Amino acid sequence: MPQLALADAPAPRLDFTADEMQLALAVSGDAGLAAWYGKTGLAPLFTAPDGARLRSALVLAMGTARSHGLPDVYDDAALAAMDGQTGPAAEAAFARGFSRWTHDVGGGILTPRSVDPGIRRDVPRVATETLLARFAAANDPAAMLDTVPPQSRDYRRLREALAAEIGPGVGADVPLVPEGNWREGMQDRGVSALRTRLAAMGFAADSAVPDLFDAPLAEQVAGFQRRVGLRPDGIAGPRTVARLNGRGTGLRGLLIALERMRWMGTHDLDARMVWVNLPEFTAEVREGGHTVFETRAVIGKSDPEMRTPEFSDEMEHVVVNPRWNVPRSITVKEYLPRLQKNRNAVAHLDIVDGRGRVVARDGIDFGRYTAATFPYRMRQKPSEDNALGEVKFIFPNSMNIYLHDTPSKGLFGESRRAFSHGCIRIGRPVDLAHVLLQGSAADPAARYARARASGKETYLELKPHLPVHLVYFTTVVDEDGSIRHFGDVYGRDAAVWAALQKAGAAAGLETAALTD
């Protein structure tokens, strides 16, 4: 195809109406909106003759902010009052509202990396101009907006749990449960109130003797406790009574979890993947949103320099009989001082120069070096006592974080398993390798066994590469709606909560969705 001469190219548009200039200035601070209106010649979208359905869909979507655990900062009432107005001010107001809503519900209010140094997550988002194009072309714009929030089962369950936590609540005429330790066998008017309030929340246990705490009532108490993340002992003690009376303690965890789930952005969480939830100390393989393999994990110590970071990547290889390339931080902080006292210390490790050659220790004056000037690396050959065990799982990243076996099996018996230098130790590494090699080898166990028997470091490629997500959820909702809570081992949830509160306060609003 012949190229157009420069003189034949269409001249850039230089003349704009006053309304077009006003709209251009109004959206210039938002790159996505500026790109959209630049491509469309500053043509109105929301205030166009057929824009009513777009305006209505946007206002309706913004009205669901509370159900997503988002603060009430989207001015949907103000936009609704502008419905029917024309001109650049109205167009820009709806456009900015669209941009903010889709940004927040589609990828979170916060920028993860700004919250805590250990959160190394980048949110994959759909560009605003792309969303606007889909919105404008949609036969059902409301349905299109419903696709912007995360579509994963986990996000849906969190929203359902949030709805149960904050409303719709029971009617004002439903009596509160008196404080006490209500248990099976007790008979009192307080038991009648307990029975009535449970029934109003969907945990009915009818009885001919309403004030008697019988076995069916204990079962319903336990069901309620499971749903809200309490120990299901069937006894309505102070914590259970507080939750029944609307003084819940689970709201904060749910709001943080919803924001964190939004950070997963456009990641396909129904894909086959490795999912490591750090506060739970577990590693899973998931398919279609369901766990198909699970094992205990050991994560980094709570020392700020050893905390396992949060991020997503792609797992590329299972490495059998791995060599351990000692991280430089461990080399200079832990091993160099020992070598300076005794050149034969840590004899199981080789000293390696910049060209990868093993160097004899008797030719090195360790005392002349500092942590900053030590020119060597340290490495451990494949062996039974190798620090990485018999297999590691790598997804190349700048932080040198990976999953691996370990000869220190006893730590998997601990309930709080934060003991490593940052990498993730796996309780059932060989089983994990077999699962991950499915699809990459006709007989994964045999392929692994051959590599193991070779005694040599062997890279087994995963085809295709597998998404791996290192996440930090202290609140999770199971398939039956039960809520489980885990400790904030690194204090990151506290930082996220403070940032969420600040995000709500910045708009000058007090909202139940950000007040616990």
Short mmCIF file of C-alpha atoms in Angstrom, two decimals:
data_model
loop_
_atom_site.label_atom_id
_atom_site.label_comp_id
_atom_site.label_asym_id
_atom_site.label_seq_id
_atom_site.Cartn_x
_atom_site.Cartn_y
_atom_site.Cartn_z
CA MET A 1 0.00 0.00 0.00
CA PRO A 2 1.52 3.37 -0.99
CA GLN A 3 2.29 5.68 1.89
CA LEU A 4 0.52 9.01 2.09
CA ALA A 5 2.69 12.03 1.60
CA LEU A 6 2.86 14.28 4.64
CA ALA A 7 0.88 16.89 2.73
CA ASP A 8 -1.90 14.35 2.14
CA ALA A 9 -2.32 13.44 5.84
CA PRO A 10 -5.39 14.90 7.55
CA ALA A 11 -4.57 18.12 9.35
CA PRO A 12 -5.00 18.08 13.14
CA ARG A 13 -8.10 19.76 14.37
CA LEU A 14 -7.32 23.19 15.75
CA ASP A 15 -10.73 24.79 16.24
CA PHE A 16 -12.88 23.85 19.24
CA THR A 17 -16.13 25.21 20.57
CA ALA A 18 -16.28 26.74 24.02
CA ASP A 19 -18.13 23.65 25.31
CA GLU A 20 -15.52 21.33 23.84
CA MET A 21 -12.69 23.30 25.42
CA GLN A 22 -14.47 23.23 28.79
CA LEU A 23 -14.92 19.45 28.59
CA ALA A 24 -11.31 18.94 27.51
CA LEU A 25 -10.06 20.94 30.47
CA ALA A 26 -12.42 19.14 32.85
CA VAL A 27 -11.14 15.66 31.93
CA SER A 28 -7.50 16.56 31.30
CA GLY A 29 -6.41 15.42 34.76
CA ASP A 30 -7.59 11.86 34.10
CA ALA A 31 -5.44 10.11 31.47
CA GLY A 32 -8.10 7.52 30.67
CA LEU A 33 -10.84 10.06 30.14
CA ALA A 34 -8.53 12.32 28.17
CA ALA A 35 -7.68 9.39 25.89
CA TRP A 36 -11.35 8.52 25.37
CA TYR A 37 -12.55 12.01 24.60
CA GLY A 38 -9.49 12.62 22.45
CA LYS A 39 -10.36 9.58 20.32
CA THR A 40 -14.03 10.52 20.08
CA GLY A 41 -13.47 14.15 19.15
CA LEU A 42 -14.85 15.39 22.50
CA ALA A 43 -18.28 14.07 21.56
CA PRO A 44 -20.67 13.81 24.53
CA LEU A 45 -21.39 10.30 25.77
CA PHE A 46 -23.41 10.61 28.98
CA THR A 47 -25.28 13.74 27.88
CA ALA A 48 -25.85 12.55 24.32
CA PRO A 49 -29.49 12.11 23.23
CA ASP A 50 -29.34 8.37 24.05
CA GLY A 51 -27.24 8.79 27.21
CA ALA A 52 -30.07 8.30 29.71
CA ARG A 53 -29.52 4.55 29.96
CA LEU A 54 -25.81 5.09 30.59
CA ARG A 55 -26.45 7.66 33.32
CA SER A 56 -29.03 5.43 34.98
CA ALA A 57 -26.74 2.38 34.93
CA LEU A 58 -23.84 4.33 36.45
CA VAL A 59 -25.92 5.81 39.28
CA LEU A 60 -27.37 2.37 40.02
CA ALA A 61 -23.92 0.77 40.17
CA MET A 62 -22.55 3.47 42.48
CA GLY A 63 -25.42 2.80 44.84
CA THR A 64 -23.99 -0.68 45.49
CA ALA A 65 -20.76 0.70 47.00
CA ARG A 66 -21.70 -0.41 50.52
CA SER A 67 -22.24 -3.99 49.36
CA HIS A 68 -18.65 -4.02 48.05
CA GLY A 69 -17.28 -2.65 51.30
CA LEU A 70 -16.45 0.64 49.59
CA PRO A 71 -16.92 4.03 51.27
CA ASP A 72 -19.85 6.18 50.26
CA VAL A 73 -17.80 8.67 48.25
CA TYR A 74 -19.18 8.33 44.75
CA ASP A 75 -21.78 11.13 44.76
CA ASP A 76 -24.42 8.96 43.12
CA ALA A 77 -27.16 11.15 44.61
CA ALA A 78 -25.56 14.29 43.15
CA LEU A 79 -25.26 12.63 39.75
CA ALA A 80 -28.87 11.47 39.92
CA ALA A 81 -29.90 15.08 40.56
CA MET A 82 -28.02 16.10 37.39
CA ASP A 83 -29.86 13.57 35.25
CA GLY A 84 -31.21 15.24 32.14
CA GLN A 85 -28.76 18.14 32.24
CA THR A 86 -26.69 18.82 29.16
CA GLY A 87 -23.44 20.67 28.65
CA PRO A 88 -19.79 20.00 29.49
CA ALA A 89 -20.15 20.29 33.28
CA ALA A 90 -22.69 17.45 33.44
CA GLU A 91 -20.75 15.36 30.91
CA ALA A 92 -17.53 15.73 32.89
CA ALA A 93 -19.25 14.92 36.20
CA PHE A 94 -20.63 11.64 34.90
CA ALA A 95 -17.35 10.79 33.15
CA ARG A 96 -15.30 11.40 36.31
CA GLY A 97 -17.81 9.37 38.29
CA PHE A 98 -17.45 6.49 35.84
CA SER A 99 -13.67 6.65 36.01
CA ARG A 100 -13.54 6.69 39.79
CA TRP A 101 -16.13 3.96 40.26
CA THR A 102 -14.63 1.53 37.78
CA HIS A 103 -11.12 2.22 39.11
CA ASP A 104 -12.07 1.51 42.71
CA VAL A 105 -14.43 -1.43 42.28
CA GLY A 106 -12.29 -2.99 39.56
CA GLY A 107 -8.88 -2.78 41.25
CA GLY A 108 -9.22 -1.25 44.70
CA ILE A 109 -9.13 2.16 46.32
CA LEU A 110 -5.53 1.89 47.46
CA THR A 111 -2.22 1.57 45.64
CA PRO A 112 -0.89 -1.62 47.29
CA ARG A 113 2.82 -0.75 47.11
CA SER A 114 2.20 2.51 48.98
CA VAL A 115 0.63 0.74 51.98
CA ASP A 116 3.47 -1.48 53.20
CA PRO A 117 6.96 -2.27 51.84
CA GLY A 118 6.19 -5.99 51.84
CA ILE A 119 3.22 -5.55 49.49
CA ARG A 120 4.91 -5.76 46.10
CA ARG A 121 1.68 -6.18 44.18
CA ASP A 122 0.89 -4.37 40.95
CA VAL A 123 -2.83 -4.31 40.14
CA PRO A 124 -3.65 -5.39 36.57
CA ARG A 125 -6.47 -3.08 35.49
CA VAL A 126 -8.57 -2.58 32.38
CA ALA A 127 -7.89 0.87 30.92
CA THR A 128 -10.63 3.45 31.49
CA GLU A 129 -10.96 4.18 27.78
CA THR A 130 -11.45 0.45 27.11
CA LEU A 131 -14.17 0.26 29.75
CA LEU A 132 -15.86 3.34 28.33
CA ALA A 133 -15.84 1.78 24.86
CA ARG A 134 -17.49 -1.37 26.22
CA PHE A 135 -19.96 0.69 28.22
CA ALA A 136 -20.95 2.82 25.25
CA ALA A 137 -21.42 -0.24 23.00
CA ALA A 138 -23.26 -2.40 25.55
CA ASN A 139 -26.85 -3.40 24.89
CA ASP A 140 -27.24 -3.58 28.68
CA PRO A 141 -24.87 -1.03 30.27
CA ALA A 142 -25.89 -2.04 33.80
CA ALA A 143 -24.90 -5.65 33.07
CA MET A 144 -21.61 -4.40 31.64
CA LEU A 145 -20.83 -2.53 34.88
CA ASP A 146 -21.57 -5.72 36.81
CA THR A 147 -18.56 -7.30 35.08
CA VAL A 148 -16.10 -4.67 36.37
CA PRO A 149 -15.74 -5.94 39.99
CA PRO A 150 -13.82 -9.20 40.56
CA GLN A 151 -15.82 -12.17 39.29
CA SER A 152 -14.17 -14.78 41.50
CA ARG A 153 -16.01 -17.06 43.89
CA ASP A 154 -13.90 -15.69 46.75
CA TYR A 155 -15.04 -12.13 46.11
CA ARG A 156 -18.68 -13.19 45.87
CA ARG A 157 -18.45 -15.09 49.15
CA LEU A 158 -16.85 -12.12 50.88
CA ARG A 159 -19.67 -9.87 49.66
CA GLU A 160 -22.26 -12.34 50.92
CA ALA A 161 -20.52 -12.47 54.30
CA LEU A 162 -20.42 -8.67 54.41
CA ALA A 163 -24.14 -8.51 53.65
CA ALA A 164 -24.80 -10.88 56.55
CA GLU A 165 -22.59 -8.76 58.80
CA ILE A 166 -23.97 -5.27 58.11
CA GLY A 167 -27.44 -5.86 56.77
CA PRO A 168 -30.13 -6.14 56.11
CA GLY A 169 -30.25 -6.50 59.87
CA VAL A 170 -33.09 -7.89 61.92
CA GLY A 171 -36.04 -5.69 62.64
CA ALA A 172 -35.99 -3.23 65.53
CA ASP A 173 -38.83 -5.19 67.12
CA VAL A 174 -36.68 -8.32 67.49
CA PRO A 175 -35.50 -8.49 71.11
CA LEU A 176 -31.81 -8.38 71.98
CA VAL A 177 -30.26 -11.41 73.64
CA PRO A 178 -29.46 -10.76 77.32
CA GLU A 179 -25.81 -11.08 78.26
CA GLY A 180 -24.90 -14.45 79.65
CA ASN A 181 -23.51 -17.89 78.92
CA TRP A 182 -26.52 -19.58 77.41
CA ARG A 183 -26.09 -23.31 76.98
CA GLU A 184 -28.05 -26.52 76.53
CA GLY A 185 -30.28 -27.42 79.47
CA MET A 186 -30.87 -23.85 80.68
CA GLN A 187 -34.43 -22.50 80.89
CA ASP A 188 -35.01 -18.76 81.02
CA ARG A 189 -36.77 -15.94 79.21
CA GLY A 190 -33.38 -15.02 77.77
CA VAL A 191 -33.41 -18.30 75.86
CA SER A 192 -36.65 -17.22 74.17
CA ALA A 193 -34.95 -14.01 73.02
CA LEU A 194 -32.00 -16.05 71.77
CA ARG A 195 -34.31 -18.37 69.85
CA THR A 196 -36.24 -15.45 68.31
CA ARG A 197 -33.14 -13.53 67.24
CA LEU A 198 -31.52 -16.58 65.71
CA ALA A 199 -34.68 -17.33 63.74
CA ALA A 200 -34.73 -13.75 62.43
CA MET A 201 -31.21 -14.36 61.09
CA GLY A 202 -32.15 -17.60 59.36
CA PHE A 203 -31.23 -20.05 62.10
CA ALA A 204 -34.66 -21.23 63.21
CA ALA A 205 -35.15 -23.93 65.84
CA ASP A 206 -38.86 -24.21 66.68
CA SER A 207 -39.82 -25.66 70.04
CA ALA A 208 -42.92 -26.23 72.12
CA VAL A 209 -40.93 -24.84 75.06
CA PRO A 210 -39.36 -21.63 73.66
CA ASP A 211 -37.51 -20.72 76.86
CA LEU A 212 -35.71 -24.10 77.06
CA PHE A 213 -32.24 -24.32 75.55
CA ASP A 214 -32.55 -27.69 73.82
CA ALA A 215 -30.31 -29.66 71.44
CA PRO A 216 -31.83 -28.24 68.22
CA LEU A 217 -31.20 -24.71 69.50
CA ALA A 218 -27.58 -25.61 70.29
CA GLU A 219 -27.19 -26.82 66.70
CA GLN A 220 -28.49 -23.51 65.36
CA VAL A 221 -26.18 -21.54 67.66
CA ALA A 222 -23.27 -23.59 66.32
CA GLY A 223 -24.41 -22.92 62.76
CA PHE A 224 -24.48 -19.19 63.42
CA GLN A 225 -21.04 -19.36 65.02
CA ARG A 226 -19.59 -21.14 62.01
CA ARG A 227 -21.10 -18.54 59.70
CA VAL A 228 -19.50 -15.61 61.54
CA GLY A 229 -16.15 -17.23 62.25
CA LEU A 230 -16.56 -18.14 65.93
CA ARG A 231 -15.76 -21.51 67.49
CA PRO A 232 -18.92 -23.60 66.89
CA ASP A 233 -19.38 -24.92 70.43
CA GLY A 234 -23.15 -24.31 70.52
CA ILE A 235 -22.85 -22.09 73.61
CA ALA A 236 -24.09 -18.50 73.34
CA GLY A 237 -21.37 -16.82 75.37
CA PRO A 238 -20.42 -13.13 75.44
CA ARG A 239 -18.80 -13.06 71.97
CA THR A 240 -21.67 -14.92 70.34
CA VAL A 241 -24.26 -12.75 72.06
CA ALA A 242 -22.40 -9.62 70.94
CA ARG A 243 -22.47 -10.81 67.33
CA LEU A 244 -26.16 -11.70 67.59
CA ASN A 245 -26.93 -8.24 68.93
CA GLY A 246 -25.14 -6.53 66.05
CA ARG A 247 -21.90 -5.69 67.79
CA GLY A 248 -19.81 -7.73 65.37
CA THR A 249 -16.04 -7.83 65.25
CA GLY A 250 -15.73 -9.32 61.78
CA LEU A 251 -16.48 -6.25 59.68
CA ARG A 252 -12.94 -4.94 59.57
CA GLY A 253 -11.51 -8.25 58.35
CA LEU A 254 -14.12 -8.53 55.61
CA LEU A 255 -13.52 -4.99 54.36
CA ILE A 256 -9.77 -5.55 54.21
CA ALA A 257 -10.22 -8.88 52.43
CA LEU A 258 -12.55 -7.31 49.85
CA GLU A 259 -10.01 -4.59 49.10
CA ARG A 260 -7.23 -7.15 48.83
CA MET A 261 -9.35 -9.27 46.49
CA ARG A 262 -9.90 -6.20 44.29
CA TRP A 263 -6.11 -5.89 44.07
CA MET A 264 -6.12 -9.15 42.11
CA GLY A 265 -7.62 -7.05 39.29
CA THR A 266 -7.87 -8.90 36.01
CA HIS A 267 -6.05 -12.05 37.18
CA ASP A 268 -8.14 -15.09 36.24
CA LEU A 269 -8.74 -16.72 39.62
CA ASP A 270 -10.54 -19.63 38.00
CA ALA A 271 -7.35 -20.61 36.19
CA ARG A 272 -5.12 -23.43 37.38
CA MET A 273 -2.76 -21.74 39.81
CA VAL A 274 -0.61 -21.90 42.91
CA TRP A 275 -2.14 -19.92 45.79
CA VAL A 276 -0.06 -19.27 48.92
CA ASN A 277 -1.93 -17.51 51.72
CA LEU A 278 0.80 -16.27 54.04
CA PRO A 279 -1.23 -15.75 57.27
CA GLU A 280 -2.77 -19.21 56.83
CA PHE A 281 0.67 -20.82 56.37
CA THR A 282 -0.64 -22.92 53.48
CA ALA A 283 0.08 -23.47 49.80
CA GLU A 284 -2.61 -24.72 47.44
CA VAL A 285 -3.11 -25.69 43.84
CA ARG A 286 -6.46 -24.37 42.64
CA GLU A 287 -8.50 -25.13 39.57
CA GLY A 288 -11.80 -23.49 38.72
CA GLY A 289 -11.73 -21.66 42.05
CA HIS A 290 -11.55 -24.94 44.01
CA THR A 291 -8.62 -26.36 45.98
CA VAL A 292 -7.30 -29.60 44.44
CA PHE A 293 -4.13 -29.84 46.55
CA GLU A 294 -3.10 -28.29 49.85
CA THR A 295 -0.03 -28.47 52.04
CA ARG A 296 1.38 -26.69 55.05
CA ALA A 297 3.94 -23.96 54.47
CA VAL A 298 6.61 -22.12 56.43
CA ILE A 299 6.96 -18.42 55.58
CA GLY A 300 9.45 -15.67 56.41
CA LYS A 301 10.12 -14.57 59.95
CA SER A 302 8.39 -11.47 61.28
CA ASP A 303 11.73 -9.64 61.21
CA PRO A 304 11.18 -6.77 58.72
CA GLU A 305 14.07 -7.96 56.56
CA MET A 306 12.79 -11.54 56.33
CA ARG A 307 9.06 -11.12 55.75
CA THR A 308 7.76 -12.92 52.68
CA PRO A 309 6.45 -10.34 50.19
CA GLU A 310 3.09 -10.40 48.42
CA PHE A 311 3.08 -10.50 44.63
CA SER A 312 1.96 -12.51 41.62
CA ASP A 313 4.13 -14.14 38.99
CA GLU A 314 4.38 -17.26 36.82
CA MET A 315 5.92 -20.53 37.97
CA GLU A 316 8.21 -21.79 35.22
CA HIS A 317 10.17 -24.78 36.53
CA VAL A 318 10.25 -27.56 39.07
CA VAL A 319 13.94 -27.96 39.93
CA VAL A 320 14.91 -31.41 41.19
CA ASN A 321 18.14 -31.85 43.20
CA PRO A 322 18.61 -28.09 43.44
CA ARG A 323 21.82 -26.36 44.35
CA TRP A 324 21.38 -23.70 46.98
CA ASN A 325 22.79 -20.37 45.94
CA VAL A 326 23.04 -18.69 49.30
CA PRO A 327 21.45 -15.20 49.22
CA ARG A 328 24.04 -12.50 49.63
CA SER A 329 22.30 -11.14 52.71
CA ILE A 330 22.78 -14.49 54.46
CA THR A 331 26.34 -14.84 53.13
CA VAL A 332 27.62 -11.53 54.48
CA LYS A 333 25.51 -11.24 57.63
CA GLU A 334 25.60 -14.81 58.92
CA TYR A 335 28.42 -16.74 57.25
CA LEU A 336 31.20 -14.20 56.64
CA PRO A 337 31.65 -13.46 60.39
CA ARG A 338 31.94 -17.21 61.04
CA LEU A 339 34.46 -17.65 58.23
CA GLN A 340 36.52 -14.79 59.62
CA LYS A 341 36.80 -16.72 62.89
CA ASN A 342 37.30 -20.12 61.26
CA ARG A 343 37.90 -20.51 57.52
CA ASN A 344 36.56 -24.08 57.73
CA ALA A 345 33.20 -23.06 59.17
CA VAL A 346 30.05 -24.03 57.23
CA ALA A 347 32.12 -26.61 55.39
CA HIS A 348 29.09 -27.91 53.52
CA LEU A 349 29.08 -24.73 51.43
CA ASP A 350 31.40 -23.99 48.49
CA ILE A 351 33.01 -20.60 47.99
CA VAL A 352 32.42 -19.47 44.42
CA ASP A 353 34.07 -16.61 42.51
CA GLY A 354 32.46 -14.24 40.00
CA ARG A 355 33.07 -16.71 37.16
CA GLY A 356 31.28 -19.54 38.94
CA ARG A 357 34.45 -21.42 39.92
CA VAL A 358 34.83 -23.08 43.32
CA VAL A 359 37.70 -21.42 45.21
CA ALA A 360 39.80 -23.12 47.89
CA ARG A 361 39.30 -21.54 51.30
CA ASP A 362 42.99 -21.60 52.22
CA GLY A 363 43.64 -19.09 49.45
CA ILE A 364 41.22 -16.50 50.84
CA ASP A 365 41.98 -13.99 53.59
CA PHE A 366 38.44 -13.61 54.91
CA GLY A 367 39.55 -11.03 57.47
CA ARG A 368 40.32 -8.43 54.82
CA TYR A 369 36.69 -8.21 53.65
CA THR A 370 33.60 -6.47 54.92
CA ALA A 371 29.99 -7.18 54.10
CA ALA A 372 30.20 -4.57 51.34
CA THR A 373 33.48 -5.78 49.78
CA PHE A 374 33.24 -9.60 50.03
CA PRO A 375 33.62 -10.67 46.36
CA TYR A 376 32.50 -14.28 46.60
CA ARG A 377 29.26 -16.22 46.56
CA MET A 378 28.41 -19.35 48.52
CA ARG A 379 26.68 -22.40 47.15
CA GLN A 380 25.59 -25.83 48.39
CA LYS A 381 25.68 -28.88 46.13
CA PRO A 382 22.64 -31.14 45.75
CA SER A 383 22.58 -33.45 48.76
CA GLU A 384 20.31 -35.01 51.34
CA ASP A 385 20.94 -32.15 53.77
CA ASN A 386 20.72 -29.36 51.18
CA ALA A 387 18.89 -26.37 52.62
CA LEU A 388 16.40 -26.58 49.74
CA GLY A 389 15.80 -30.30 50.20
CA GLU A 390 15.22 -32.30 47.05
CA VAL A 391 13.10 -29.87 45.02
CA LYS A 392 12.35 -26.19 44.55
CA PHE A 393 9.72 -24.35 42.53
CA ILE A 394 10.84 -21.19 40.80
CA PHE A 395 9.10 -18.16 39.37
CA PRO A 396 11.96 -15.73 38.57
CA ASN A 397 11.57 -12.44 40.41
CA SER A 398 13.78 -9.61 41.60
CA MET A 399 13.31 -10.61 45.24
CA ASN A 400 14.62 -14.16 44.71
CA ILE A 401 11.56 -15.68 46.38
CA TYR A 402 10.57 -19.26 45.58
CA LEU A 403 8.99 -22.37 47.09
CA HIS A 404 11.15 -25.28 48.21
CA ASP A 405 11.57 -28.45 50.23
CA THR A 406 13.50 -28.40 53.50
CA PRO A 407 15.29 -30.94 55.71
CA SER A 408 13.79 -29.16 58.77
CA LYS A 409 10.47 -31.04 58.80
CA GLY A 410 9.68 -30.45 62.46
CA LEU A 411 8.62 -26.84 61.91
CA PHE A 412 5.53 -27.94 59.98
CA GLY A 413 4.05 -29.16 63.25
CA GLU A 414 3.94 -25.62 64.63
CA SER A 415 0.70 -23.63 64.40
CA ARG A 416 2.46 -20.34 63.65
CA ARG A 417 5.00 -21.14 60.95
CA ALA A 418 7.05 -17.98 60.32
CA PHE A 419 10.63 -19.26 60.48
CA SER A 420 12.32 -18.79 57.09
CA HIS A 421 14.51 -16.05 55.63
CA GLY A 422 11.70 -15.13 53.23
CA CYS A 423 11.25 -18.06 50.87
CA ILE A 424 8.39 -20.52 51.37
CA ARG A 425 9.09 -24.02 52.62
CA ILE A 426 6.60 -26.70 51.57
CA GLY A 427 5.38 -29.54 53.77
CA ARG A 428 4.64 -32.00 50.94
CA PRO A 429 7.03 -30.89 48.21
CA VAL A 430 7.19 -34.11 46.19
CA ASP A 431 3.39 -34.37 46.06
CA LEU A 432 3.25 -30.73 44.96
CA ALA A 433 5.78 -31.46 42.20
CA HIS A 434 3.68 -34.36 40.94
CA VAL A 435 0.56 -32.17 40.84
CA LEU A 436 2.30 -29.29 39.07
CA LEU A 437 3.84 -31.59 36.44
CA GLN A 438 0.43 -32.82 35.36
CA GLY A 439 0.03 -31.72 31.77
CA SER A 440 3.78 -31.29 31.34
CA ALA A 441 4.62 -35.01 31.55
CA ALA A 442 2.67 -38.13 30.61
CA ASP A 443 3.66 -39.71 33.93
CA PRO A 444 4.58 -36.91 36.36
CA ALA A 445 5.72 -39.24 39.16
CA ALA A 446 7.98 -41.22 36.85
CA ARG A 447 9.41 -38.07 35.27
CA TYR A 448 10.18 -36.69 38.70
CA ALA A 449 11.69 -40.00 39.89
CA ARG A 450 14.09 -40.14 36.92
CA ALA A 451 15.28 -36.61 37.61
CA ARG A 452 15.72 -37.39 41.28
CA ALA A 453 17.66 -40.57 40.61
CA SER A 454 20.12 -38.70 38.38
CA GLY A 455 21.51 -36.87 41.38
CA LYS A 456 22.01 -33.84 39.15
CA GLU A 457 20.25 -30.49 39.32
CA THR A 458 17.45 -30.89 36.76
CA TYR A 459 15.01 -28.25 35.51
CA LEU A 460 11.56 -29.60 34.57
CA GLU A 461 9.61 -26.96 32.70
CA LEU A 462 5.93 -26.44 33.40
CA LYS A 463 3.92 -26.25 30.18
CA PRO A 464 2.17 -23.90 30.25
CA HIS A 465 3.71 -21.79 33.00
CA LEU A 466 1.46 -21.60 36.04
CA PRO A 467 0.23 -18.41 37.73
CA VAL A 468 1.43 -18.16 41.32
CA HIS A 469 -0.09 -15.75 43.81
CA LEU A 470 1.49 -14.98 47.18
CA VAL A 471 -1.43 -13.39 49.02
CA TYR A 472 -2.24 -12.15 52.52
CA PHE A 473 -5.81 -12.88 53.59
CA THR A 474 -6.44 -12.95 57.33
CA THR A 475 -10.17 -13.43 56.68
CA VAL A 476 -11.48 -16.06 54.27
CA VAL A 477 -14.98 -17.34 53.60
CA ASP A 478 -15.44 -21.03 52.86
CA GLU A 479 -17.90 -22.52 50.39
CA ASP A 480 -20.54 -23.03 53.11
CA GLY A 481 -20.30 -19.36 54.14
CA SER A 482 -18.21 -20.06 57.24
CA ILE A 483 -15.67 -17.36 58.05
CA ARG A 484 -12.15 -18.18 59.17
CA HIS A 485 -9.71 -15.68 60.67
CA PHE A 486 -5.91 -15.86 60.86
CA GLY A 487 -3.38 -13.73 62.70
CA ASP A 488 -1.94 -10.57 61.13
CA VAL A 489 1.54 -12.08 61.31
CA TYR A 490 3.33 -9.12 59.66
CA GLY A 491 0.95 -6.33 60.74
CA ARG A 492 0.04 -5.59 57.12
CA ASP A 493 -3.70 -5.67 57.67
CA ALA A 494 -3.34 -2.95 60.27
CA ALA A 495 -1.59 -0.83 57.63
CA VAL A 496 -4.30 -1.56 55.04
CA TRP A 497 -7.03 -0.69 57.54
CA ALA A 498 -5.38 2.64 58.39
CA ALA A 499 -5.10 3.43 54.67
CA LEU A 500 -8.74 2.51 54.06
CA GLN A 501 -9.85 4.77 56.89
CA LYS A 502 -7.73 7.58 55.48
CA ALA A 503 -9.27 7.04 52.03
CA GLY A 504 -12.74 7.47 53.52
CA ALA A 505 -11.77 10.43 55.68
CA ALA A 506 -10.16 12.20 52.73
CA ALA A 507 -13.63 12.66 51.26
CA GLY A 508 -14.86 14.16 54.53
CA LEU A 509 -17.34 11.36 55.07
CA GLU A 510 -18.23 9.15 58.00
CA THR A 511 -19.48 5.80 56.76
CA ALA A 512 -20.56 2.60 58.42
CA ALA A 513 -18.63 0.72 55.76
CA LEU A 514 -15.36 2.07 57.15
CA THR A 515 -16.22 2.23 60.82
CA ASP A 516 -15.91 -0.85 62.97
#
